[in-house]
Short mmCIF file of C-alpha atoms in Angstrom, two decimals:
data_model
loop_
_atom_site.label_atom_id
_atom_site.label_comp_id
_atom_site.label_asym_id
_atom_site.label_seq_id
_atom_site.Cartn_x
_atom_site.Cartn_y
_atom_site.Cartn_z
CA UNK Z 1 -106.77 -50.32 45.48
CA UNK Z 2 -108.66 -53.13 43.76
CA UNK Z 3 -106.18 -55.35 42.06
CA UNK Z 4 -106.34 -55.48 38.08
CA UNK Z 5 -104.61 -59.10 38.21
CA UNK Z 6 -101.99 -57.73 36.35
CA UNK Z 7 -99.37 -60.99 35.62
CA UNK Z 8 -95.71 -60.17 35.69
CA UNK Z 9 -93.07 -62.08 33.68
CA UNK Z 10 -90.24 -60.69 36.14
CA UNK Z 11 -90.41 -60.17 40.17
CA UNK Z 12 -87.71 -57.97 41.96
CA UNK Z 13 -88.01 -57.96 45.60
CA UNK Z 14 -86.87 -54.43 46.60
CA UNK Z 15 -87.78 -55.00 50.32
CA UNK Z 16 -85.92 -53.43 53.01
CA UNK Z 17 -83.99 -51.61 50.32
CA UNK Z 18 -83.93 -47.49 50.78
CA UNK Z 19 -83.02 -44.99 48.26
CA UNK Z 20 -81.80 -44.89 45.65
CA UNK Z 21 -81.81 -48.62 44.93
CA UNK Z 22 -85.09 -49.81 44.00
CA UNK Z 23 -85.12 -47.31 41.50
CA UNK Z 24 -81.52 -48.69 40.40
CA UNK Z 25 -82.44 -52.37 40.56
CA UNK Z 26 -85.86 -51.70 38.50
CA UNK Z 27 -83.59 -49.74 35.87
CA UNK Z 28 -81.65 -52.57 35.72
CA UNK Z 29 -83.88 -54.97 35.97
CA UNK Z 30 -86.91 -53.92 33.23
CA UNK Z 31 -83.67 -53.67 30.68
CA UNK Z 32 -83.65 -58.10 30.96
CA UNK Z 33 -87.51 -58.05 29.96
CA UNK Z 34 -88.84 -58.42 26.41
CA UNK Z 35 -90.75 -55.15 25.18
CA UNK Z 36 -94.31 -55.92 26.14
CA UNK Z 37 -92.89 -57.64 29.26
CA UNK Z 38 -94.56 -56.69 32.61
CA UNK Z 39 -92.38 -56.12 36.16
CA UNK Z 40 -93.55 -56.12 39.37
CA UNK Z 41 -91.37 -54.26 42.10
CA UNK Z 42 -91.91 -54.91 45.58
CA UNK Z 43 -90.53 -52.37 47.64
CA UNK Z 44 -90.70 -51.13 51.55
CA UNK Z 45 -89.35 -47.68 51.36
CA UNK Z 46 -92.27 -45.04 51.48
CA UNK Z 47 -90.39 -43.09 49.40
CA UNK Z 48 -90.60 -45.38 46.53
CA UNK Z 49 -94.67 -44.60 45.98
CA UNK Z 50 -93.00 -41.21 44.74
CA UNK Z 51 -89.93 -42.31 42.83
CA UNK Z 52 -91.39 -45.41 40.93
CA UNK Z 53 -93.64 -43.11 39.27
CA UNK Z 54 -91.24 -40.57 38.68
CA UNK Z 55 -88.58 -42.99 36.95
CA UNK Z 56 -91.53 -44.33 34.99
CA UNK Z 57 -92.11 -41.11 33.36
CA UNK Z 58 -88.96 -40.30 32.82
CA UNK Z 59 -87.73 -43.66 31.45
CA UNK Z 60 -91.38 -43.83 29.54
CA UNK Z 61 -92.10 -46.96 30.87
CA UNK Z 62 -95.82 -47.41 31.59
CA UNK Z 63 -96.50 -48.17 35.28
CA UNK Z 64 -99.42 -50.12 34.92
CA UNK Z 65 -100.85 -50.46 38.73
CA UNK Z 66 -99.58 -49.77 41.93
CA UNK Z 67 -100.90 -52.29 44.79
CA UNK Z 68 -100.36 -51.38 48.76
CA UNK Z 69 -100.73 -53.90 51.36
CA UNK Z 70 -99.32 -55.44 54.15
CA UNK Z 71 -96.31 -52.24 54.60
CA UNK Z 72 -95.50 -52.98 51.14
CA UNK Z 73 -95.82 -51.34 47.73
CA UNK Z 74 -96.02 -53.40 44.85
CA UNK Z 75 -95.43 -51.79 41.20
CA UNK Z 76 -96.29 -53.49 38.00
CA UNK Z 77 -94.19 -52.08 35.35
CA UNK Z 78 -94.63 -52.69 31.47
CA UNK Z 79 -91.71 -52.46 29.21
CA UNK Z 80 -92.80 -50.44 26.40
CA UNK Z 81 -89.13 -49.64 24.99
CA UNK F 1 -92.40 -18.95 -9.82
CA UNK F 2 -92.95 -17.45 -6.75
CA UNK F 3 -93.38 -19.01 -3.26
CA UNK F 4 -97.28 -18.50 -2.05
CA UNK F 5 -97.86 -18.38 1.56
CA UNK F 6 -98.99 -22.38 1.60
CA UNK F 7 -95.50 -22.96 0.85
CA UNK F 8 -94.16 -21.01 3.59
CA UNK F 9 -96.82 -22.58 5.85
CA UNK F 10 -95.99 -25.85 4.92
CA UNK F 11 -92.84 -25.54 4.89
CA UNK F 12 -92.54 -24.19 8.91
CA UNK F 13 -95.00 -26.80 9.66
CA UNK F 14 -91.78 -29.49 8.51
CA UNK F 15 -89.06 -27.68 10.42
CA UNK F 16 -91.65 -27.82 13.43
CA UNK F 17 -91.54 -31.20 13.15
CA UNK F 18 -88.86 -32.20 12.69
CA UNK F 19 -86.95 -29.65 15.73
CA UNK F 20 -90.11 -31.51 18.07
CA UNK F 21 -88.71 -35.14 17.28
CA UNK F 22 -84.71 -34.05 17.80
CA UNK F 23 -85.21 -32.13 20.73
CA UNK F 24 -88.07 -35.25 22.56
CA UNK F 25 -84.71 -37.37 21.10
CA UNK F 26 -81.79 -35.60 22.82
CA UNK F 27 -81.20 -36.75 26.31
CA UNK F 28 -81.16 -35.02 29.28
CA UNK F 29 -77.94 -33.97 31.00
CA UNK F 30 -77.39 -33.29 34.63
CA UNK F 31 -73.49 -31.42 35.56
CA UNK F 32 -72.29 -31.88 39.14
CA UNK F 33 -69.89 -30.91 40.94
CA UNK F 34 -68.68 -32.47 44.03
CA UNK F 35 -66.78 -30.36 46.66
CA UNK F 36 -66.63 -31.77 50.02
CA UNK F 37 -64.52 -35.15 51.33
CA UNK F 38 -67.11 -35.74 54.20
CA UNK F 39 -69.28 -39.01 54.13
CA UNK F 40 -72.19 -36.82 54.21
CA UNK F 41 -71.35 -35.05 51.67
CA UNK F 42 -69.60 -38.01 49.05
CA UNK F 43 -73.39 -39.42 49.44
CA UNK F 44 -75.75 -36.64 47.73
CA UNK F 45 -73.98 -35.95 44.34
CA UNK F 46 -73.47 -40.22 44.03
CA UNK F 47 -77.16 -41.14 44.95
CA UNK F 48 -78.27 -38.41 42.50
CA UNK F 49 -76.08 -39.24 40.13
CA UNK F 50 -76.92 -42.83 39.47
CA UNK F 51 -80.65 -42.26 39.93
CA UNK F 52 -80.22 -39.53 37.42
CA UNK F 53 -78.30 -42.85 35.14
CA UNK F 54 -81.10 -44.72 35.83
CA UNK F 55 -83.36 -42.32 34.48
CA UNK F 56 -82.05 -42.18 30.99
CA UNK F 57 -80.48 -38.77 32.22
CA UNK F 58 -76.87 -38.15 31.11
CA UNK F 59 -74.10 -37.17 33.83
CA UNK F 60 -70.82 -36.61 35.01
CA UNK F 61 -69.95 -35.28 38.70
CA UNK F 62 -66.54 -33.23 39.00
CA UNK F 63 -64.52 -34.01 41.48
CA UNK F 64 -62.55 -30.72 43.02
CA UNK F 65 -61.12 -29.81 46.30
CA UNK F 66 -61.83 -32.30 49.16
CA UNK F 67 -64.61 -34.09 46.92
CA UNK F 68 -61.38 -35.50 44.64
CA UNK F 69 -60.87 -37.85 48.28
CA UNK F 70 -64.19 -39.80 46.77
CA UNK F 71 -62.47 -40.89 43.88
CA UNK F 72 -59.11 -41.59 46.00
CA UNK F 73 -59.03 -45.51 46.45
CA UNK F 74 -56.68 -44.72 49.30
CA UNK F 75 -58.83 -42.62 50.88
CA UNK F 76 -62.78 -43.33 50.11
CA UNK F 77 -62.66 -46.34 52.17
CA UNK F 78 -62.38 -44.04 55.07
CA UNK F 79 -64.47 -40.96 54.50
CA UNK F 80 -65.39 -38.99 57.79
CA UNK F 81 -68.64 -37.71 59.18
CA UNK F 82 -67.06 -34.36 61.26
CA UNK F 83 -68.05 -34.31 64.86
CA UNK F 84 -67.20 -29.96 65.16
CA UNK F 85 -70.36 -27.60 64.32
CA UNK F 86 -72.93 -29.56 62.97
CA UNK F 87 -75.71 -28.95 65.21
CA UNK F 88 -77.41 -31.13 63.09
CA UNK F 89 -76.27 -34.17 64.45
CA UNK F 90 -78.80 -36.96 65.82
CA UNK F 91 -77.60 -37.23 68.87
CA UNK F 92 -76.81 -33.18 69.90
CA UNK F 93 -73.07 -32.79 70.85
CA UNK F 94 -71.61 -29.61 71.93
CA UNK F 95 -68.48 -28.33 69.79
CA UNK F 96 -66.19 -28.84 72.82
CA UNK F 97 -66.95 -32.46 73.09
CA UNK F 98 -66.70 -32.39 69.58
CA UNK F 99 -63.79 -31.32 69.58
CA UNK F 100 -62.19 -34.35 71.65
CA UNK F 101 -59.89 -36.74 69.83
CA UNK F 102 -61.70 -39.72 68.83
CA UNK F 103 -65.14 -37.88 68.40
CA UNK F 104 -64.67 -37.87 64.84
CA UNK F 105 -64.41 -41.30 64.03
CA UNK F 106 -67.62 -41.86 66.55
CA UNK F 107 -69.35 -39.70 64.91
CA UNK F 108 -68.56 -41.30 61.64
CA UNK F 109 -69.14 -45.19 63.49
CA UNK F 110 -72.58 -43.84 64.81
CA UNK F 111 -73.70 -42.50 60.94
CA UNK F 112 -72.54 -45.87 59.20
CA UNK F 113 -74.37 -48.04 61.21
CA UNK F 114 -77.46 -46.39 61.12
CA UNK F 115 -77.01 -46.14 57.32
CA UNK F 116 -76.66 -49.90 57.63
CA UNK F 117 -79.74 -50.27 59.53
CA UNK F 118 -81.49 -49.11 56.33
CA UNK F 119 -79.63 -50.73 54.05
CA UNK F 120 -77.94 -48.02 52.06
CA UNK F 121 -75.18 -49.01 50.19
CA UNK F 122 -72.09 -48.59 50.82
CA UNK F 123 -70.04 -45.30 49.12
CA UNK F 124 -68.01 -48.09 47.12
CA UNK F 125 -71.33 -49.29 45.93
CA UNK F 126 -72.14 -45.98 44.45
CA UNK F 127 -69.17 -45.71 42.82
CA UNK F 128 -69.29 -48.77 41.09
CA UNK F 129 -72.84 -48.73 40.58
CA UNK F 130 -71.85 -44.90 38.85
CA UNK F 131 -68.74 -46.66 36.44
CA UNK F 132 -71.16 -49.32 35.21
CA UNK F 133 -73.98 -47.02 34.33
CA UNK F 134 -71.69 -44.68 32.42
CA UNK F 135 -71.59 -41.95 34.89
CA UNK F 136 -68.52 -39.70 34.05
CA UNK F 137 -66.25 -39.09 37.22
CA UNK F 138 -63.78 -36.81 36.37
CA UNK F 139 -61.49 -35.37 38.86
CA UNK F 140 -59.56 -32.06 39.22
CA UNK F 141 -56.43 -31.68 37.78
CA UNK F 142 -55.80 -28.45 39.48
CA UNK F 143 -56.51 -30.21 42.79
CA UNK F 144 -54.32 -33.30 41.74
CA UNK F 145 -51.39 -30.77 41.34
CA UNK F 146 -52.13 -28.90 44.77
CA UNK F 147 -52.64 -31.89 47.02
CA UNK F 148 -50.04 -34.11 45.14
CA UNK F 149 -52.36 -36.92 44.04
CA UNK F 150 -51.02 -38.89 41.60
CA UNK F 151 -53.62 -40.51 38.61
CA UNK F 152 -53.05 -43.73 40.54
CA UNK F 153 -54.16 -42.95 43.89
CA UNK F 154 -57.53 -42.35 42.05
CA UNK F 155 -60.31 -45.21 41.31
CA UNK F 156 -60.19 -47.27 37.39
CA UNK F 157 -62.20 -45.19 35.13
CA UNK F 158 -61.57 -41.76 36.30
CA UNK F 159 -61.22 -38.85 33.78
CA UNK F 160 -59.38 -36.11 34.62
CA UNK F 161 -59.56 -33.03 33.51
CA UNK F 162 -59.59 -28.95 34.01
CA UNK F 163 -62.18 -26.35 34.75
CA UNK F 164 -62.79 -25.63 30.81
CA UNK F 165 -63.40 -29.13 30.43
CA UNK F 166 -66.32 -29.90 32.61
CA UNK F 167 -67.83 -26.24 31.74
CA UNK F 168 -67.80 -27.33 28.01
CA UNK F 169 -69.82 -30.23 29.31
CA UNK F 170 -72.00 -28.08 31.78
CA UNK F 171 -73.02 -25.89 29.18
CA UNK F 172 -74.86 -28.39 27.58
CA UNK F 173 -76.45 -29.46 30.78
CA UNK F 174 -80.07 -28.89 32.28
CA UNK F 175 -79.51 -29.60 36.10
CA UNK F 176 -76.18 -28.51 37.18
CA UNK F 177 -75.48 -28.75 40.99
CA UNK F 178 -72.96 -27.71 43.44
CA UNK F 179 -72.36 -30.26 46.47
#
């Protein structure tokens, strides 16, 4: 996926982390940004490409752009409330 | 004067409204209840139940029978994987192996350290992670009574309550599970 150059004003390192975490950290995590604020989630669990999403929809956060490279997943996540 | 269809119309098109924004308002609720005092079993109604926390989703997990041991602080510490008739074990053992004393707690040894591996946490963890995100855990009175666990054997934060309780909450729930 081409990269938007989206620029994050938090980074949480989810690597090596498996369910249900990431999804628990992010949670936690988005809740210290300013509304407007962007995340980005890095995260090593395959089953994250699935959950992410899922938590972003159900939250109504926006997930802005999901990046893949090197056996990681990176998720940019705007704060929208 | 008499009320012309407009009105009625227009009138509908308010109440529409309006029941659209309360109901896209009201959160979700998810009703567990947690059955079983195995480690295998302790993990699927905590992972789901702070993911469901996480998600904005409402949720409290009864703890009955041999799922009250989760919420015993005596007791969660040591939660058991049982080595007798699960042929779904990784490594295939036959019930009368199983059987053996001591296959029990290798059973359990062999799960936790390949949980470790992939870094899940810990059943404590959960717990925790389930108090500070405002999951309820309520446990069984019934089963408090009939195994002679006392309020204080169970973890800070713990409601406890009956069956007419937690179905007063259920009702009002959209995902209710049985673990």
């Amino acid at each position: 996926m081409e990269k938007k150059g989206n620029k994050p004003d938090g980074v949480l390192d989810c690597r090596k982390l498996s369910c249900p975490v990431p999804v628990l950290k992010t949670k936690h995590a988005i809740s210290k940004l300013e509304i407007g604020g962007i995340l980005e989630v890095i995260c090593t669990d395959p089953g994250s490409v699935k959950d992410i999403p899922a938590w972003a929809k159900q939250t109504g956060q926006e997930l802005l752009e999901i990046v893949h490279e090197n056996n990681h997943y990176n998720f940019f996540i705007k704060r929208v409330k | 004067m008499s009320v012309t269809e407009q009105d009625v119309k227009y009138i509908e098109s308010i109440v529409e409204e309006k029941l659209k924004r309360l109901l896209s308002e009201r959160k979700k609720r998810m009703a567990i209840i947690a059955s079983k005092g195995t480690l295998d079993m302790a993990y699927p109604p905590l992972i789901l139940a702070t993911t469901a926390a996480a998600m904005d989703i409402e949720c409290a997990i009864f703890f009955t029978f041999y799922g009250l041991d989760i919420i015993n602080k005596n007791k969660n510490k040591n939660l058991q994987v049982p080595s007798l008739a699960n042929p779904a074990m990784p490594v295939p053992m036959p019930n009368i192996i199983g059987a053996l004393p001591g296959m029990t707690a290798m059973a359990t040894m062999m799960m936790k350290s390949w949980m470790a591996k992939v870094n899940v946490p810990s059943i404590t963890d959960l717990l925790n992670i389930a108090v500070e995100s405002g999951v309820k855990l309520i446990g069984c009175q019934m089963t408090m009574d009939v195994m002679g666990t006392k309020k204080e054997d169970l973890m800070d934060g713990i409601e406890v309550a009956g069956a007419a309780a937690f179905m007063e909450y259920a009702s009002g729930a959209d995902i209710t599970l049985f673990v």
